[in-house]
């Protein structure tokens, strides 16, 4: 919320579970307002702060606690495709569309000594084009990076008893993005 890497995000989603809660379909509106410029939340044009994503998740079962999700950005301010043919001046180094950025995740959930945990691995199949110094092509940036593993981690949840009638749910996650060689430690509490 402050500093050099500040960002804001507001996400609304609609989910529907079916086949005895084994599958879930979701539509998400990711909204990234800019605090340095004016924005209109209800402007849903292609070049606003909105990104719409569709998702389908296999939630796993009690006997098979492995889940898999497939997510694709389908509209809005997704990563762009850029024309790379220098003989076509109408598209060269210009936006030609969106990449339909995708993210897939497989996870395994279990419980040990009243601690729920979830191991996960996420990857993208998008492969944005690299710049070409010979032609002057500027290249593309992927929404999740280059093709490969972009998310690996472990999340643990436990409720800590405060009184006989109240427990405080606590979450901790250790997350790494091998593509960018970054690591994150996240703590959370719920009230």
C-alpha atoms as an extended CHARMM CRD file, in Angstrom:
* protein
*
       191  EXT
         1         1  UNK       CA              0.0000000000        0.0000000000        0.0000000000  PROA      1               0.0000000000
         2         2  UNK       CA              3.0250000000        2.2870000000        0.0660000000  PROA      2               0.0000000000
         3         3  UNK       CA              6.5990000000        2.4670000000       -1.1190000000  PROA      3               0.0000000000
         4         4  UNK       CA              8.0560000000        1.7250000000       -4.5310000000  PROA      4               0.0000000000
         5         5  UNK       CA              6.0970000000       -1.4830000000       -5.1680000000  PROA      5               0.0000000000
         6         6  UNK       CA              2.7060000000       -0.3690000000       -3.9150000000  PROA      6               0.0000000000
         7         7  UNK       CA             -0.3630000000       -1.9040000000       -5.4590000000  PROA      7               0.0000000000
         8         8  UNK       CA             -4.0620000000       -2.1630000000       -4.8560000000  PROA      8               0.0000000000
         9         9  UNK       CA             -6.4590000000       -4.9150000000       -5.8070000000  PROA      9               0.0000000000
        10        10  UNK       CA            -10.1640000000       -5.5800000000       -5.4320000000  PROA      10              0.0000000000
        11        11  UNK       CA            -11.5050000000       -8.9390000000       -6.5840000000  PROA      11              0.0000000000
        12        12  UNK       CA            -15.1040000000      -10.0290000000       -7.0080000000  PROA      12              0.0000000000
        13        13  UNK       CA            -15.9700000000      -13.5690000000       -7.9970000000  PROA      13              0.0000000000
        14        14  UNK       CA            -18.8810000000      -15.8660000000       -8.5990000000  PROA      14              0.0000000000
        15        15  UNK       CA            -18.4540000000      -19.6130000000       -8.0150000000  PROA      15              0.0000000000
        16        16  UNK       CA            -20.6730000000      -22.5970000000       -8.5830000000  PROA      16              0.0000000000
        17        17  UNK       CA            -19.8560000000      -26.0840000000       -7.2730000000  PROA      17              0.0000000000
        18        18  UNK       CA            -21.3980000000      -29.1440000000       -8.8720000000  PROA      18              0.0000000000
        19        19  UNK       CA            -21.2300000000      -32.9610000000       -9.0550000000  PROA      19              0.0000000000
        20        20  UNK       CA            -21.4130000000      -33.3090000000       -5.2670000000  PROA      20              0.0000000000
        21        21  UNK       CA            -18.9650000000      -30.4040000000       -4.7320000000  PROA      21              0.0000000000
        22        22  UNK       CA            -16.2130000000      -32.2130000000       -6.6640000000  PROA      22              0.0000000000
        23        23  UNK       CA            -15.9380000000      -29.4570000000       -9.3090000000  PROA      23              0.0000000000
        24        24  UNK       CA            -16.1260000000      -25.6630000000       -9.0400000000  PROA      24              0.0000000000
        25        25  UNK       CA            -16.5030000000      -23.1540000000      -11.8780000000  PROA      25              0.0000000000
        26        26  UNK       CA            -15.5450000000      -19.5500000000      -11.1210000000  PROA      26              0.0000000000
        27        27  UNK       CA            -15.5740000000      -16.1980000000      -12.8830000000  PROA      27              0.0000000000
        28        28  UNK       CA            -13.3570000000      -13.5650000000      -11.2450000000  PROA      28              0.0000000000
        29        29  UNK       CA            -13.1250000000       -9.8380000000      -11.8650000000  PROA      29              0.0000000000
        30        30  UNK       CA             -9.6380000000       -8.7750000000      -10.7630000000  PROA      30              0.0000000000
        31        31  UNK       CA             -9.4940000000       -4.9940000000      -10.4730000000  PROA      31              0.0000000000
        32        32  UNK       CA             -6.2420000000       -3.0640000000      -10.0720000000  PROA      32              0.0000000000
        33        33  UNK       CA             -6.9280000000        0.6550000000       -9.5310000000  PROA      33              0.0000000000
        34        34  UNK       CA             -4.1520000000        3.1480000000      -10.0250000000  PROA      34              0.0000000000
        35        35  UNK       CA             -3.5520000000        5.6210000000       -7.2190000000  PROA      35              0.0000000000
        36        36  UNK       CA             -1.5200000000        7.8390000000       -9.5500000000  PROA      36              0.0000000000
        37        37  UNK       CA             -4.2420000000        8.3230000000      -12.1430000000  PROA      37              0.0000000000
        38        38  UNK       CA             -7.9870000000        8.5820000000      -12.3390000000  PROA      38              0.0000000000
        39        39  UNK       CA             -9.9790000000        5.3880000000      -12.7240000000  PROA      39              0.0000000000
        40        40  UNK       CA            -13.6160000000        4.5130000000      -13.0340000000  PROA      40              0.0000000000
        41        41  UNK       CA            -14.5180000000        1.2070000000      -11.4310000000  PROA      41              0.0000000000
        42        42  UNK       CA            -17.5850000000        0.7390000000      -13.6320000000  PROA      42              0.0000000000
        43        43  UNK       CA            -15.6020000000        1.1810000000      -16.8560000000  PROA      43              0.0000000000
        44        44  UNK       CA            -15.2240000000       -2.3930000000      -18.1100000000  PROA      44              0.0000000000
        45        45  UNK       CA            -13.3920000000       -1.5720000000      -21.3390000000  PROA      45              0.0000000000
        46        46  UNK       CA            -10.5060000000       -3.7400000000      -22.5000000000  PROA      46              0.0000000000
        47        47  UNK       CA             -7.8180000000       -1.2980000000      -21.3370000000  PROA      47              0.0000000000
        48        48  UNK       CA             -9.0910000000       -0.5330000000      -17.8290000000  PROA      48              0.0000000000
        49        49  UNK       CA             -7.9420000000       -2.0330000000      -14.5370000000  PROA      49              0.0000000000
        50        50  UNK       CA            -10.2600000000       -5.0560000000      -14.8950000000  PROA      50              0.0000000000
        51        51  UNK       CA             -9.1630000000       -8.5670000000      -15.8250000000  PROA      51              0.0000000000
        52        52  UNK       CA            -11.7670000000      -11.3110000000      -16.1170000000  PROA      52              0.0000000000
        53        53  UNK       CA            -10.6620000000      -14.8680000000      -15.4600000000  PROA      53              0.0000000000
        54        54  UNK       CA            -12.5440000000      -18.1410000000      -15.8390000000  PROA      54              0.0000000000
        55        55  UNK       CA            -11.5680000000      -21.1460000000      -13.7260000000  PROA      55              0.0000000000
        56        56  UNK       CA            -12.4640000000      -24.7890000000      -13.4000000000  PROA      56              0.0000000000
        57        57  UNK       CA            -11.2870000000      -26.6980000000      -10.3340000000  PROA      57              0.0000000000
        58        58  UNK       CA            -11.3470000000      -30.3710000000       -9.4440000000  PROA      58              0.0000000000
        59        59  UNK       CA            -11.6050000000      -30.1330000000       -5.6420000000  PROA      59              0.0000000000
        60        60  UNK       CA            -10.3400000000      -33.6050000000       -4.8280000000  PROA      60              0.0000000000
        61        61  UNK       CA            -12.2080000000      -36.0690000000       -2.6480000000  PROA      61              0.0000000000
        62        62  UNK       CA            -11.7980000000      -37.4680000000        0.8360000000  PROA      62              0.0000000000
        63        63  UNK       CA            -10.0730000000      -40.5490000000       -0.5880000000  PROA      63              0.0000000000
        64        64  UNK       CA             -8.0780000000      -38.5520000000       -3.1540000000  PROA      64              0.0000000000
        65        65  UNK       CA             -7.0670000000      -35.1980000000       -1.5390000000  PROA      65              0.0000000000
        66        66  UNK       CA             -5.4250000000      -33.8110000000       -4.6770000000  PROA      66              0.0000000000
        67        67  UNK       CA             -6.9780000000      -30.8310000000       -6.4290000000  PROA      67              0.0000000000
        68        68  UNK       CA             -6.2850000000      -29.3120000000       -9.8260000000  PROA      68              0.0000000000
        69        69  UNK       CA             -7.3310000000      -25.9370000000      -11.1860000000  PROA      69              0.0000000000
        70        70  UNK       CA             -7.1620000000      -24.4080000000      -14.6560000000  PROA      70              0.0000000000
        71        71  UNK       CA             -7.4760000000      -20.6120000000      -14.9290000000  PROA      71              0.0000000000
        72        72  UNK       CA             -7.5170000000      -18.4170000000      -18.0460000000  PROA      72              0.0000000000
        73        73  UNK       CA             -7.7640000000      -14.6280000000      -18.3930000000  PROA      73              0.0000000000
        74        74  UNK       CA            -10.4250000000      -14.0710000000      -21.0390000000  PROA      74              0.0000000000
        75        75  UNK       CA            -11.0240000000      -10.3010000000      -21.1600000000  PROA      75              0.0000000000
        76        76  UNK       CA             -9.5950000000       -6.9890000000      -20.0660000000  PROA      76              0.0000000000
        77        77  UNK       CA             -6.1810000000       -5.7630000000      -19.0530000000  PROA      77              0.0000000000
        78        78  UNK       CA             -4.3440000000       -9.0720000000      -19.5440000000  PROA      78              0.0000000000
        79        79  UNK       CA             -0.7490000000       -9.2390000000      -20.7910000000  PROA      79              0.0000000000
        80        80  UNK       CA             -0.7200000000       -8.1750000000      -24.4250000000  PROA      80              0.0000000000
        81        81  UNK       CA              0.4920000000       -9.8200000000      -27.5970000000  PROA      81              0.0000000000
        82        82  UNK       CA              2.7520000000       -7.6460000000      -29.7400000000  PROA      82              0.0000000000
        83        83  UNK       CA              3.1950000000       -8.0030000000      -33.4850000000  PROA      83              0.0000000000
        84        84  UNK       CA              6.7250000000       -9.1870000000      -34.3280000000  PROA      84              0.0000000000
        85        85  UNK       CA              6.7590000000       -9.1210000000      -38.1480000000  PROA      85              0.0000000000
        86        86  UNK       CA              8.8680000000       -6.0740000000      -39.1850000000  PROA      86              0.0000000000
        87        87  UNK       CA              7.4330000000       -6.1670000000      -42.7300000000  PROA      87              0.0000000000
        88        88  UNK       CA              3.9070000000       -5.5510000000      -41.3830000000  PROA      88              0.0000000000
        89        89  UNK       CA              4.1190000000       -1.9730000000      -40.1160000000  PROA      89              0.0000000000
        90        90  UNK       CA              0.4300000000       -1.9740000000      -39.1410000000  PROA      90              0.0000000000
        91        91  UNK       CA              1.1360000000       -4.4860000000      -36.3190000000  PROA      91              0.0000000000
        92        92  UNK       CA              4.9170000000       -4.4220000000      -35.7190000000  PROA      92              0.0000000000
        93        93  UNK       CA              5.6180000000       -3.4850000000      -32.0690000000  PROA      93              0.0000000000
        94        94  UNK       CA              1.9110000000       -2.7490000000      -31.5680000000  PROA      94              0.0000000000
        95        95  UNK       CA             -0.6810000000       -4.4670000000      -29.4240000000  PROA      95              0.0000000000
        96        96  UNK       CA             -2.3770000000       -7.1950000000      -31.4490000000  PROA      96              0.0000000000
        97        97  UNK       CA             -4.4720000000       -8.7740000000      -28.6760000000  PROA      97              0.0000000000
        98        98  UNK       CA             -4.2260000000      -10.3690000000      -25.2610000000  PROA      98              0.0000000000
        99        99  UNK       CA             -2.2970000000      -13.4800000000      -24.3350000000  PROA      99              0.0000000000
       100       100  UNK       CA             -5.1820000000      -15.2500000000      -22.5930000000  PROA      100             0.0000000000
       101       101  UNK       CA             -2.7690000000      -15.7710000000      -19.7330000000  PROA      101             0.0000000000
       102       102  UNK       CA             -3.2180000000      -19.1060000000      -18.0280000000  PROA      102             0.0000000000
       103       103  UNK       CA             -2.3330000000      -20.5510000000      -14.6520000000  PROA      103             0.0000000000
       104       104  UNK       CA             -2.6500000000      -24.1640000000      -13.5730000000  PROA      104             0.0000000000
       105       105  UNK       CA             -2.2250000000      -25.4740000000      -10.0380000000  PROA      105             0.0000000000
       106       106  UNK       CA             -2.0850000000      -28.9010000000       -8.4670000000  PROA      106             0.0000000000
       107       107  UNK       CA             -2.2670000000      -29.2250000000       -4.6890000000  PROA      107             0.0000000000
       108       108  UNK       CA             -2.3520000000      -31.8330000000       -1.9650000000  PROA      108             0.0000000000
       109       109  UNK       CA             -4.1870000000      -31.2220000000        1.3300000000  PROA      109             0.0000000000
       110       110  UNK       CA             -3.9380000000      -33.1780000000        4.5690000000  PROA      110             0.0000000000
       111       111  UNK       CA             -3.8660000000      -32.8010000000        8.3690000000  PROA      111             0.0000000000
       112       112  UNK       CA             -1.1360000000      -33.6690000000       10.8690000000  PROA      112             0.0000000000
       113       113  UNK       CA             -1.6370000000      -33.1330000000       14.6270000000  PROA      113             0.0000000000
       114       114  UNK       CA             -4.6230000000      -30.7770000000       14.0700000000  PROA      114             0.0000000000
       115       115  UNK       CA             -2.6280000000      -28.6600000000       11.5970000000  PROA      115             0.0000000000
       116       116  UNK       CA             -4.2170000000      -28.4880000000        8.1480000000  PROA      116             0.0000000000
       117       117  UNK       CA             -1.6650000000      -28.1010000000        5.4030000000  PROA      117             0.0000000000
       118       118  UNK       CA             -1.6680000000      -27.6930000000        1.6680000000  PROA      118             0.0000000000
       119       119  UNK       CA              1.2730000000      -28.3190000000       -0.6800000000  PROA      119             0.0000000000
       120       120  UNK       CA              0.8980000000      -26.6420000000       -4.0650000000  PROA      120             0.0000000000
       121       121  UNK       CA              2.6450000000      -26.2190000000       -7.3840000000  PROA      121             0.0000000000
       122       122  UNK       CA              1.5300000000      -23.7400000000      -10.0440000000  PROA      122             0.0000000000
       123       123  UNK       CA              2.6510000000      -23.2710000000      -13.6150000000  PROA      123             0.0000000000
       124       124  UNK       CA              1.8390000000      -21.3480000000      -16.7880000000  PROA      124             0.0000000000
       125       125  UNK       CA              1.9370000000      -22.4870000000      -20.3970000000  PROA      125             0.0000000000
       126       126  UNK       CA              2.1790000000      -18.9690000000      -21.8510000000  PROA      126             0.0000000000
       127       127  UNK       CA              5.4140000000      -18.2290000000      -23.6530000000  PROA      127             0.0000000000
       128       128  UNK       CA              5.6900000000      -14.4970000000      -24.4040000000  PROA      128             0.0000000000
       129       129  UNK       CA              7.9680000000      -13.5760000000      -27.3070000000  PROA      129             0.0000000000
       130       130  UNK       CA             11.4350000000      -12.2760000000      -26.4680000000  PROA      130             0.0000000000
       131       131  UNK       CA             12.7710000000       -8.9600000000      -27.7850000000  PROA      131             0.0000000000
       132       132  UNK       CA             14.8170000000       -9.1380000000      -30.9850000000  PROA      132             0.0000000000
       133       133  UNK       CA             17.6700000000       -6.6210000000      -31.1970000000  PROA      133             0.0000000000
       134       134  UNK       CA             18.2050000000       -7.4050000000      -34.8970000000  PROA      134             0.0000000000
       135       135  UNK       CA             14.7010000000       -6.3010000000      -35.9120000000  PROA      135             0.0000000000
       136       136  UNK       CA             14.0160000000       -3.8170000000      -33.0900000000  PROA      136             0.0000000000
       137       137  UNK       CA             11.1550000000       -5.9500000000      -31.7860000000  PROA      137             0.0000000000
       138       138  UNK       CA             10.2720000000       -4.8140000000      -28.2380000000  PROA      138             0.0000000000
       139       139  UNK       CA              9.0480000000       -8.2200000000      -26.9960000000  PROA      139             0.0000000000
       140       140  UNK       CA              6.2150000000       -9.2170000000      -24.6760000000  PROA      140             0.0000000000
       141       141  UNK       CA              5.8340000000       -9.5770000000      -20.9230000000  PROA      141             0.0000000000
       142       142  UNK       CA              3.9390000000      -12.5520000000      -19.5360000000  PROA      142             0.0000000000
       143       143  UNK       CA              1.2270000000      -12.0320000000      -16.9240000000  PROA      143             0.0000000000
       144       144  UNK       CA              2.7250000000      -14.8870000000      -14.8660000000  PROA      144             0.0000000000
       145       145  UNK       CA              6.1740000000      -14.8890000000      -16.4780000000  PROA      145             0.0000000000
       146       146  UNK       CA              7.5860000000      -17.3710000000      -18.9530000000  PROA      146             0.0000000000
       147       147  UNK       CA              6.3770000000      -20.9340000000      -19.5140000000  PROA      147             0.0000000000
       148       148  UNK       CA              7.2150000000      -23.0320000000      -16.4800000000  PROA      148             0.0000000000
       149       149  UNK       CA              6.7210000000      -23.3230000000      -12.7180000000  PROA      149             0.0000000000
       150       150  UNK       CA              5.7930000000      -19.9550000000      -11.1930000000  PROA      150             0.0000000000
       151       151  UNK       CA              4.4330000000      -20.9380000000       -7.7760000000  PROA      151             0.0000000000
       152       152  UNK       CA              5.5550000000      -23.5800000000       -5.2560000000  PROA      152             0.0000000000
       153       153  UNK       CA              4.6600000000      -23.5750000000       -1.6130000000  PROA      153             0.0000000000
       154       154  UNK       CA              3.2160000000      -24.8410000000        1.6160000000  PROA      154             0.0000000000
       155       155  UNK       CA              0.3410000000      -23.3240000000        3.6040000000  PROA      155             0.0000000000
       156       156  UNK       CA             -0.4670000000      -24.4210000000        7.1630000000  PROA      156             0.0000000000
       157       157  UNK       CA             -3.6040000000      -23.5300000000        9.1690000000  PROA      157             0.0000000000
       158       158  UNK       CA             -4.2730000000      -24.0260000000       12.8570000000  PROA      158             0.0000000000
       159       159  UNK       CA             -6.8080000000      -22.6680000000       15.3370000000  PROA      159             0.0000000000
       160       160  UNK       CA             -5.1250000000      -21.5620000000       18.5630000000  PROA      160             0.0000000000
       161       161  UNK       CA             -7.3400000000      -21.7330000000       21.6610000000  PROA      161             0.0000000000
       162       162  UNK       CA             -7.5860000000      -18.3640000000       23.4110000000  PROA      162             0.0000000000
       163       163  UNK       CA            -10.4820000000      -19.1810000000       25.7630000000  PROA      163             0.0000000000
       164       164  UNK       CA            -12.8180000000      -22.1250000000       26.1980000000  PROA      164             0.0000000000
       165       165  UNK       CA            -15.1880000000      -20.5070000000       23.6870000000  PROA      165             0.0000000000
       166       166  UNK       CA            -12.8230000000      -18.7990000000       21.2570000000  PROA      166             0.0000000000
       167       167  UNK       CA            -10.0300000000      -19.9750000000       18.9900000000  PROA      167             0.0000000000
       168       168  UNK       CA             -7.9460000000      -17.7460000000       16.7210000000  PROA      168             0.0000000000
       169       169  UNK       CA             -7.4100000000      -19.1970000000       13.2130000000  PROA      169             0.0000000000
       170       170  UNK       CA             -3.7880000000      -18.6420000000       12.1210000000  PROA      170             0.0000000000
       171       171  UNK       CA             -2.2890000000      -19.2450000000        8.6750000000  PROA      171             0.0000000000
       172       172  UNK       CA              1.3100000000      -19.2600000000        7.4950000000  PROA      172             0.0000000000
       173       173  UNK       CA              2.5470000000      -19.7800000000        3.9390000000  PROA      173             0.0000000000
       174       174  UNK       CA              6.0090000000      -20.2360000000        2.4880000000  PROA      174             0.0000000000
       175       175  UNK       CA              5.8140000000      -19.4910000000       -1.2390000000  PROA      175             0.0000000000
       176       176  UNK       CA              8.4540000000      -19.4170000000       -3.9500000000  PROA      176             0.0000000000
       177       177  UNK       CA              8.3620000000      -18.3240000000       -7.5740000000  PROA      177             0.0000000000
       178       178  UNK       CA             11.2100000000      -20.2340000000       -9.2600000000  PROA      178             0.0000000000
       179       179  UNK       CA             10.7340000000      -18.2890000000      -12.5000000000  PROA      179             0.0000000000
       180       180  UNK       CA             11.5930000000      -14.9730000000      -10.7900000000  PROA      180             0.0000000000
       181       181  UNK       CA             13.7500000000      -16.5940000000       -8.0530000000  PROA      181             0.0000000000
       182       182  UNK       CA             11.7040000000      -14.9200000000       -5.2830000000  PROA      182             0.0000000000
       183       183  UNK       CA             10.4490000000      -16.2800000000       -1.9650000000  PROA      183             0.0000000000
       184       184  UNK       CA              7.6400000000      -15.0160000000        0.2860000000  PROA      184             0.0000000000
       185       185  UNK       CA              6.6310000000      -15.7330000000        3.9020000000  PROA      185             0.0000000000
       186       186  UNK       CA              3.0090000000      -14.7800000000        4.6040000000  PROA      186             0.0000000000
       187       187  UNK       CA              1.1990000000      -14.7760000000        7.9690000000  PROA      187             0.0000000000
       188       188  UNK       CA             -2.5330000000      -14.3610000000        8.4130000000  PROA      188             0.0000000000
       189       189  UNK       CA             -5.1310000000      -14.3410000000       11.1790000000  PROA      189             0.0000000000
       190       190  UNK       CA             -8.9190000000      -14.4230000000       11.0200000000  PROA      190             0.0000000000
       191       191  UNK       CA            -11.4370000000      -12.9440000000       13.3970000000  PROA      191             0.0000000000
